[in-house]
PDB file of C-alpha atoms in Angstrom:
ATOM      1  CA  MET N   9      30.226 106.828 -24.084  1.00  0.00           C
ATOM      2  CA  HIS N  10      32.391 107.919 -27.002  1.00  0.00           C
ATOM      3  CA  ALA N  11      34.059 111.325 -27.344  1.00  0.00           C
ATOM      4  CA  GLY N  12      31.588 112.551 -29.969  1.00  0.00           C
ATOM      5  CA  GLY N  13      28.694 111.762 -27.666  1.00  0.00           C
ATOM      6  CA  GLN N  14      30.326 113.613 -24.791  1.00  0.00           C
ATOM      7  CA  ALA N  15      30.964 116.651 -27.014  1.00  0.00           C
ATOM      8  CA  GLY N  16      27.319 116.671 -28.121  1.00  0.00           C
ATOM      9  CA  GLN N  17      26.175 116.343 -24.532  1.00  0.00           C
ATOM     10  CA  LYS N  18      28.394 119.264 -23.444  1.00  0.00           C
ATOM     11  CA  GLU N  19      27.118 121.414 -26.316  1.00  0.00           C
ATOM     12  CA  THR N  20      23.492 120.661 -25.449  1.00  0.00           C
ATOM     13  CA  ALA N  21      24.171 121.349 -21.756  1.00  0.00           C
ATOM     14  CA  ALA N  22      25.759 124.697 -22.686  1.00  0.00           C
ATOM     15  CA  GLN N  23      22.751 125.590 -24.858  1.00  0.00           C
ATOM     16  CA  LEU N  24      20.422 124.659 -22.014  1.00  0.00           C
ATOM     17  CA  ALA N  25      22.403 126.779 -19.527  1.00  0.00           C
ATOM     18  CA  GLY N  26      22.240 129.766 -21.904  1.00  0.00           C
ATOM     19  CA  LEU N  27      18.511 129.291 -22.385  1.00  0.00           C
ATOM     20  CA  VAL N  28      17.887 129.096 -18.626  1.00  0.00           C
ATOM     21  CA  SER N  29      19.900 132.299 -18.189  1.00  0.00           C
ATOM     22  CA  LEU N  30      17.773 134.044 -20.822  1.00  0.00           C
ATOM     23  CA  MET N  31      14.595 132.784 -19.150  1.00  0.00           C
ATOM     24  CA  ARG N  32      15.757 134.121 -15.778  1.00  0.00           C
ATOM     25  CA  SER N  33      16.436 137.490 -17.362  1.00  0.00           C
ATOM     26  CA  GLU N  34      13.001 137.573 -19.013  1.00  0.00           C
ATOM     27  CA  SER N  35      11.218 136.598 -15.801  1.00  0.00           C
ATOM     28  CA  ALA N  36      13.148 139.113 -13.664  1.00  0.00           C
ATOM     29  CA  ASP N  37      12.409 142.085 -15.921  1.00  0.00           C
ATOM     30  CA  ASP N  38       8.962 143.168 -17.006  1.00  0.00           C
ATOM     31  CA  HIS N  39       9.652 143.586 -20.713  1.00  0.00           C
ATOM     32  CA  LEU N  40       6.939 143.940 -23.333  1.00  0.00           C
ATOM     33  CA  GLY N  41       6.111 140.448 -24.616  1.00  0.00           C
ATOM     34  CA  GLY N  42       7.954 138.802 -21.726  1.00  0.00           C
ATOM     35  CA  ARG N  43       5.279 136.176 -21.095  1.00  0.00           C
ATOM     36  CA  ALA N  44       5.162 135.207 -24.761  1.00  0.00           C
ATOM     37  CA  MET N  45       8.955 134.911 -24.734  1.00  0.00           C
ATOM     38  CA  LEU N  46       8.860 132.704 -21.642  1.00  0.00           C
ATOM     39  CA  ASN N  47       6.233 130.445 -23.223  1.00  0.00           C
ATOM     40  CA  ALA N  48       8.319 130.015 -26.375  1.00  0.00           C
ATOM     41  CA  LEU N  49      11.535 129.544 -24.405  1.00  0.00           C
ATOM     42  CA  SER N  50       9.837 126.929 -22.206  1.00  0.00           C
ATOM     43  CA  THR N  51       9.075 124.869 -25.294  1.00  0.00           C
ATOM     44  CA  ALA N  52      12.678 125.177 -26.444  1.00  0.00           C
ATOM     45  CA  MET N  53      13.907 124.240 -22.969  1.00  0.00           C
ATOM     46  CA  PHE N  54      11.739 121.126 -22.948  1.00  0.00           C
ATOM     47  CA  ALA N  55      13.163 120.070 -26.323  1.00  0.00           C
ATOM     48  CA  LEU N  56      16.734 120.621 -25.096  1.00  0.00           C
ATOM     49  CA  VAL N  57      16.091 118.642 -21.904  1.00  0.00           C
ATOM     50  CA  LEU N  58      14.774 115.746 -23.990  1.00  0.00           C
ATOM     51  CA  ARG N  59      17.813 115.985 -26.272  1.00  0.00           C
ATOM     52  CA  LEU N  60      20.182 116.035 -23.308  1.00  0.00           C
ATOM     53  CA  ALA N  61      18.453 113.029 -21.775  1.00  0.00           C
ATOM     54  CA  SER N  62      18.736 111.119 -25.043  1.00  0.00           C
ATOM     55  CA  GLU N  63      22.478 111.855 -25.160  1.00  0.00           C
ATOM     56  CA  THR N  64      23.166 110.327 -21.741  1.00  0.00           C
ATOM     57  CA  GLU N  65      23.559 106.626 -21.103  1.00  0.00           C
ATOM     58  CA  ASP N  66      21.377 106.708 -18.000  1.00  0.00           C
ATOM     59  CA  ALA N  67      17.673 106.039 -18.484  1.00  0.00           C
ATOM     60  CA  PRO N  68      15.616 109.144 -17.738  1.00  0.00           C
ATOM     61  CA  ARG N  69      13.318 109.087 -14.734  1.00  0.00           C
ATOM     62  CA  GLY N  70      10.268 111.024 -13.641  1.00  0.00           C
ATOM     63  CA  LEU N  71       8.250 113.241 -15.970  1.00  0.00           C
ATOM     64  CA  LEU N  72      10.984 113.024 -18.582  1.00  0.00           C
ATOM     65  CA  ALA N  73      10.580 109.252 -18.725  1.00  0.00           C
ATOM     66  CA  LEU N  74       6.806 109.661 -19.030  1.00  0.00           C
ATOM     67  CA  ALA N  75       7.198 112.218 -21.820  1.00  0.00           C
ATOM     68  CA  GLY N  76       9.447 109.822 -23.700  1.00  0.00           C
ATOM     69  CA  HIS N  77       7.000 106.915 -23.405  1.00  0.00           C
ATOM     70  CA  PRO N  78       4.654 107.186 -26.410  1.00  0.00           C
ATOM     71  CA  ARG N  79       2.023 104.811 -25.036  1.00  0.00           C
ATOM     72  CA  LEU N  80       1.636 106.882 -21.837  1.00  0.00           C
ATOM     73  CA  ALA N  81       1.623 110.233 -23.662  1.00  0.00           C
ATOM     74  CA  PRO N  82      -2.196 110.392 -24.073  1.00  0.00           C
ATOM     75  CA  ALA N  83      -2.730 109.964 -20.320  1.00  0.00           C
ATOM     76  CA  VAL N  84      -0.035 112.491 -19.395  1.00  0.00           C
ATOM     77  CA  ALA N  85      -1.416 115.025 -21.897  1.00  0.00           C
ATOM     78  CA  ALA N  86      -4.959 114.504 -20.573  1.00  0.00           C
ATOM     79  CA  LEU N  87      -3.865 115.107 -16.971  1.00  0.00           C
ATOM     80  CA  PHE N  88      -2.041 118.316 -17.899  1.00  0.00           C
ATOM     81  CA  ASN N  89      -4.729 119.581 -20.306  1.00  0.00           C
ATOM     82  CA  GLU N  90      -7.772 118.856 -18.112  1.00  0.00           C
ATOM     83  CA  PRO N  91      -6.602 118.667 -14.503  1.00  0.00           C
ATOM     84  CA  ALA N  92     -10.015 119.616 -13.099  1.00  0.00           C
ATOM     85  CA  ARG N  93     -11.655 116.568 -14.671  1.00  0.00           C
ATOM     86  CA  ALA N  94     -12.357 113.606 -12.372  1.00  0.00           C
ATOM     87  CA  TRP N  95      -9.927 111.229 -14.108  1.00  0.00           C
ATOM     88  CA  SER N  96     -10.170 107.572 -13.171  1.00  0.00           C
ATOM     89  CA  LEU N  97      -7.628 104.844 -13.852  1.00  0.00           C
ATOM     90  CA  PRO N  98     -10.002 103.160 -16.354  1.00  0.00           C
ATOM     91  CA  ASP N  99     -10.426 106.488 -18.233  1.00  0.00           C
ATOM     92  CA  LEU N 100      -6.663 106.956 -18.523  1.00  0.00           C
ATOM     93  CA  ALA N 101      -6.087 103.316 -19.427  1.00  0.00           C
ATOM     94  CA  ARG N 102      -8.631 103.598 -22.269  1.00  0.00           C
ATOM     95  CA  LEU N 103      -6.822 106.672 -23.633  1.00  0.00           C
ATOM     96  CA  CYS N 104      -3.599 104.664 -23.760  1.00  0.00           C
ATOM     97  CA  ASN N 105      -5.175 101.416 -25.004  1.00  0.00           C
ATOM     98  CA  MET N 106      -3.824  99.594 -21.952  1.00  0.00           C
ATOM     99  CA  SER N 107      -5.268  97.624 -19.118  1.00  0.00           C
ATOM    100  CA  ARG N 108      -5.580  99.405 -15.786  1.00  0.00           C
ATOM    101  CA  ALA N 109      -2.893  97.166 -14.277  1.00  0.00           C
ATOM    102  CA  THR N 110      -0.456  97.878 -17.132  1.00  0.00           C
ATOM    103  CA  LEU N 111      -1.048 101.633 -16.909  1.00  0.00           C
ATOM    104  CA  ALA N 112      -0.571 101.622 -13.135  1.00  0.00           C
ATOM    105  CA  ARG N 113       2.612  99.553 -13.452  1.00  0.00           C
ATOM    106  CA  GLN N 114       4.010 101.809 -16.213  1.00  0.00           C
ATOM    107  CA  PHE N 115       3.389 104.967 -14.167  1.00  0.00           C
ATOM    108  CA  GLN N 116       5.046 103.372 -11.141  1.00  0.00           C
ATOM    109  CA  GLU N 117       8.077 102.251 -13.206  1.00  0.00           C
ATOM    110  CA  LYS N 118       8.569 105.512 -15.088  1.00  0.00           C
ATOM    111  CA  LEU N 119       7.508 108.104 -12.497  1.00  0.00           C
ATOM    112  CA  GLY N 120       7.793 106.195  -9.253  1.00  0.00           C
ATOM    113  CA  ARG N 121       4.277 107.363  -8.424  1.00  0.00           C
ATOM    114  CA  SER N 122       0.704 106.775  -9.541  1.00  0.00           C
ATOM    115  CA  ALA N 123      -1.296 108.707 -12.129  1.00  0.00           C
ATOM    116  CA  SER N 124      -3.478 110.082  -9.321  1.00  0.00           C
ATOM    117  CA  ASP N 125      -0.337 111.337  -7.531  1.00  0.00           C
ATOM    118  CA  LEU N 126       0.685 113.177 -10.705  1.00  0.00           C
ATOM    119  CA  LEU N 127      -2.815 114.641 -11.028  1.00  0.00           C
ATOM    120  CA  THR N 128      -2.651 115.883  -7.423  1.00  0.00           C
ATOM    121  CA  ASP N 129       0.760 117.471  -8.110  1.00  0.00           C
ATOM    122  CA  ILE N 130      -0.620 119.274 -11.161  1.00  0.00           C
ATOM    123  CA  ARG N 131      -3.708 120.452  -9.300  1.00  0.00           C
ATOM    124  CA  MET N 132      -1.717 121.717  -6.324  1.00  0.00           C
ATOM    125  CA  MET N 133       0.736 123.661  -8.502  1.00  0.00           C
ATOM    126  CA  LEU N 134      -2.143 125.259 -10.425  1.00  0.00           C
ATOM    127  CA  ALA N 135      -3.931 126.088  -7.164  1.00  0.00           C
ATOM    128  CA  ALA N 136      -0.760 127.552  -5.626  1.00  0.00           C
ATOM    129  CA  ASN N 137      -0.243 129.772  -8.676  1.00  0.00           C
ATOM    130  CA  GLU N 138      -3.874 130.892  -8.644  1.00  0.00           C
ATOM    131  CA  LEU N 139      -3.782 131.686  -4.931  1.00  0.00           C
ATOM    132  CA  LYS N 140      -0.610 133.700  -5.464  1.00  0.00           C
ATOM    133  CA  ARG N 141      -1.742 135.784  -8.437  1.00  0.00           C
ATOM    134  CA  SER N 142      -5.465 136.288  -7.863  1.00  0.00           C
ATOM    135  CA  SER N 143      -7.888 137.208  -5.124  1.00  0.00           C
ATOM    136  CA  LEU N 144     -10.308 134.375  -5.929  1.00  0.00           C
ATOM    137  CA  SER N 145     -11.800 132.661  -2.890  1.00  0.00           C
ATOM    138  CA  THR N 146     -10.338 129.354  -1.775  1.00  0.00           C
ATOM    139  CA  GLY N 147     -13.597 127.638  -2.727  1.00  0.00           C
ATOM    140  CA  THR N 148     -13.429 129.033  -6.263  1.00  0.00           C
ATOM    141  CA  VAL N 149      -9.810 127.918  -6.632  1.00  0.00           C
ATOM    142  CA  ALA N 150     -10.730 124.477  -5.263  1.00  0.00           C
ATOM    143  CA  GLU N 151     -13.499 124.100  -7.830  1.00  0.00           C
ATOM    144  CA  ALA N 152     -11.265 125.360 -10.664  1.00  0.00           C
ATOM    145  CA  VAL N 153      -8.706 122.619  -9.996  1.00  0.00           C
ATOM    146  CA  GLY N 154     -11.253 119.819  -9.670  1.00  0.00           C
ATOM    147  CA  TYR N 155     -12.308 119.634  -6.015  1.00  0.00           C
ATOM    148  CA  GLN N 156     -16.031 119.446  -5.225  1.00  0.00           C
ATOM    149  CA  SER N 157     -15.442 120.170  -1.542  1.00  0.00           C
ATOM    150  CA  GLU N 158     -13.444 123.100  -0.199  1.00  0.00           C
ATOM    151  CA  ALA N 159     -12.603 121.049   2.908  1.00  0.00           C
ATOM    152  CA  ALA N 160     -11.149 118.228   0.782  1.00  0.00           C
ATOM    153  CA  PHE N 161      -9.120 120.781  -1.177  1.00  0.00           C
ATOM    154  CA  GLN N 162      -7.833 122.394   2.036  1.00  0.00           C
ATOM    155  CA  ARG N 163      -6.717 118.982   3.376  1.00  0.00           C
ATOM    156  CA  ALA N 164      -5.033 118.051   0.085  1.00  0.00           C
ATOM    157  CA  PHE N 165      -3.319 121.436  -0.207  1.00  0.00           C
ATOM    158  CA  LYS N 166      -1.992 121.336   3.355  1.00  0.00           C
ATOM    159  CA  GLY N 167      -0.810 117.756   2.893  1.00  0.00           C
ATOM    160  CA  HIS N 168       0.985 118.672  -0.328  1.00  0.00           C
ATOM    161  CA  MET N 169       2.317 122.157   0.445  1.00  0.00           C
ATOM    162  CA  GLY N 170       2.681 121.945   4.224  1.00  0.00           C
ATOM    163  CA  VAL N 171       0.481 125.011   4.836  1.00  0.00           C
ATOM    164  CA  THR N 172      -3.185 125.887   4.351  1.00  0.00           C
ATOM    165  CA  PRO N 173      -4.251 127.809   1.221  1.00  0.00           C
ATOM    166  CA  ALA N 174      -4.728 130.956   3.338  1.00  0.00           C
ATOM    167  CA  GLN N 175      -1.248 130.621   4.843  1.00  0.00           C
ATOM    168  CA  TRP N 176       0.230 130.048   1.374  1.00  0.00           C
ATOM    169  CA  ARG N 177      -1.450 133.170   0.020  1.00  0.00           C
ATOM    170  CA  LYS N 178      -0.223 135.235   2.976  1.00  0.00           C
ATOM    171  CA  GLN N 179       3.354 133.976   2.490  1.00  0.00           C
ATOM    172  CA  GLN N 180       3.241 135.085  -1.157  1.00  0.00           C
ATOM    173  CA  GLU N 181       2.247 138.671  -0.375  1.00  0.00           C
ATOM    174  CA  PRO N 182       5.119 141.137  -0.415  1.00  0.00           C
ATOM    175  CA  SER N 183       5.818 142.524   3.027  1.00  0.00           C
ATOM    176  CA  SER N 184       5.268 146.226   3.604  1.00  0.00           C
ATOM    177  CA  GLN N 185       9.046 146.612   3.772  1.00  0.00           C
ATOM    178  CA  ASP N 186       9.386 145.093   0.266  1.00  0.00           C
ATOM    179  CA  VAL N 187       6.696 147.403  -1.075  1.00  0.00           C
ATOM    180  CA  PHE N 188       8.295 150.500   0.467  1.00  0.00           C
ATOM    181  CA  SER N 189      11.771 149.556  -0.761  1.00  0.00           C
ATOM    182  CA  LYS N 190      10.406 149.132  -4.297  1.00  0.00           C
ATOM    183  CA  LEU N 191       8.684 152.501  -4.058  1.00  0.00           C
ATOM    184  CA  ALA N 192      11.867 154.122  -2.748  1.00  0.00           C
ATOM    185  CA  VAL N 193      13.925 152.646  -5.592  1.00  0.00           C
ATOM    186  CA  SER N 194      11.416 153.663  -8.269  1.00  0.00           C
ATOM    187  CA  GLY N 195      10.987 157.078  -6.652  1.00  0.00           C
ATOM    188  CA  SER N 196      14.733 157.774  -6.454  1.00  0.00           C
ATOM    189  CA  ALA N 197      15.271 156.576 -10.005  1.00  0.00           C
ATOM    190  CA  ASN N 198      12.744 159.096 -11.289  1.00  0.00           C
ATOM    191  CA  PRO N 199      12.672 162.035  -8.852  1.00  0.00           C
ATOM    192  CA  THR N 200      10.892 164.405 -11.217  1.00  0.00           C
ATOM    193  CA  LYS N 201       7.982 162.040 -11.813  1.00  0.00           C
ATOM    194  CA  GLY N 202       4.751 163.802 -11.051  1.00  0.00           C
ATOM    195  CA  GLU N 203       6.256 167.330 -11.073  1.00  0.00           C
ATOM    196  CA  GLY N 204       4.817 170.001 -13.286  1.00  0.00           C
ATOM    197  CA  ARG N 205       1.252 168.831 -13.051  1.00  0.00           C
TER     198      ARG N 205
END
């Protein structure tokens, strides 16, 4: 790699590091418009990661390789946009104007896994987030991410995450000690709050 390429790579890496720092700050604090900022910054981060990958001599692997493969893009977009749909290999192959064998081979070469493995990953991450932030029943979460059977969802979730959905949800709850320490900090920071009523 020539010196100009290395300089460009270092500049992009520095921009990416700054962006990640800003994203951490936005996610740690509860500022007005924080979620909108994180959404916009995520798009910028994705663009910088692609730029950085294009500036290196090594071929990208994983999701980055899939994102950079224009013929696979329709299948990847479909899996991310409609993860609850019962996608089949023929459906995805049609979207990409490929044979099933070619699509399967391309996914294996670029991602090292199958399209159905990627779909399971997406579903499990969505389910984990939903279990963490809502009080929806496990059955409702299972249905929302594309499982017809709660038992099948429970097996898939445990196989993927190492714990049952109920155990995952319990692990995500703040302990009573965390809650009390947050109350103590907010109470000591504003001791006059509530006085004069």
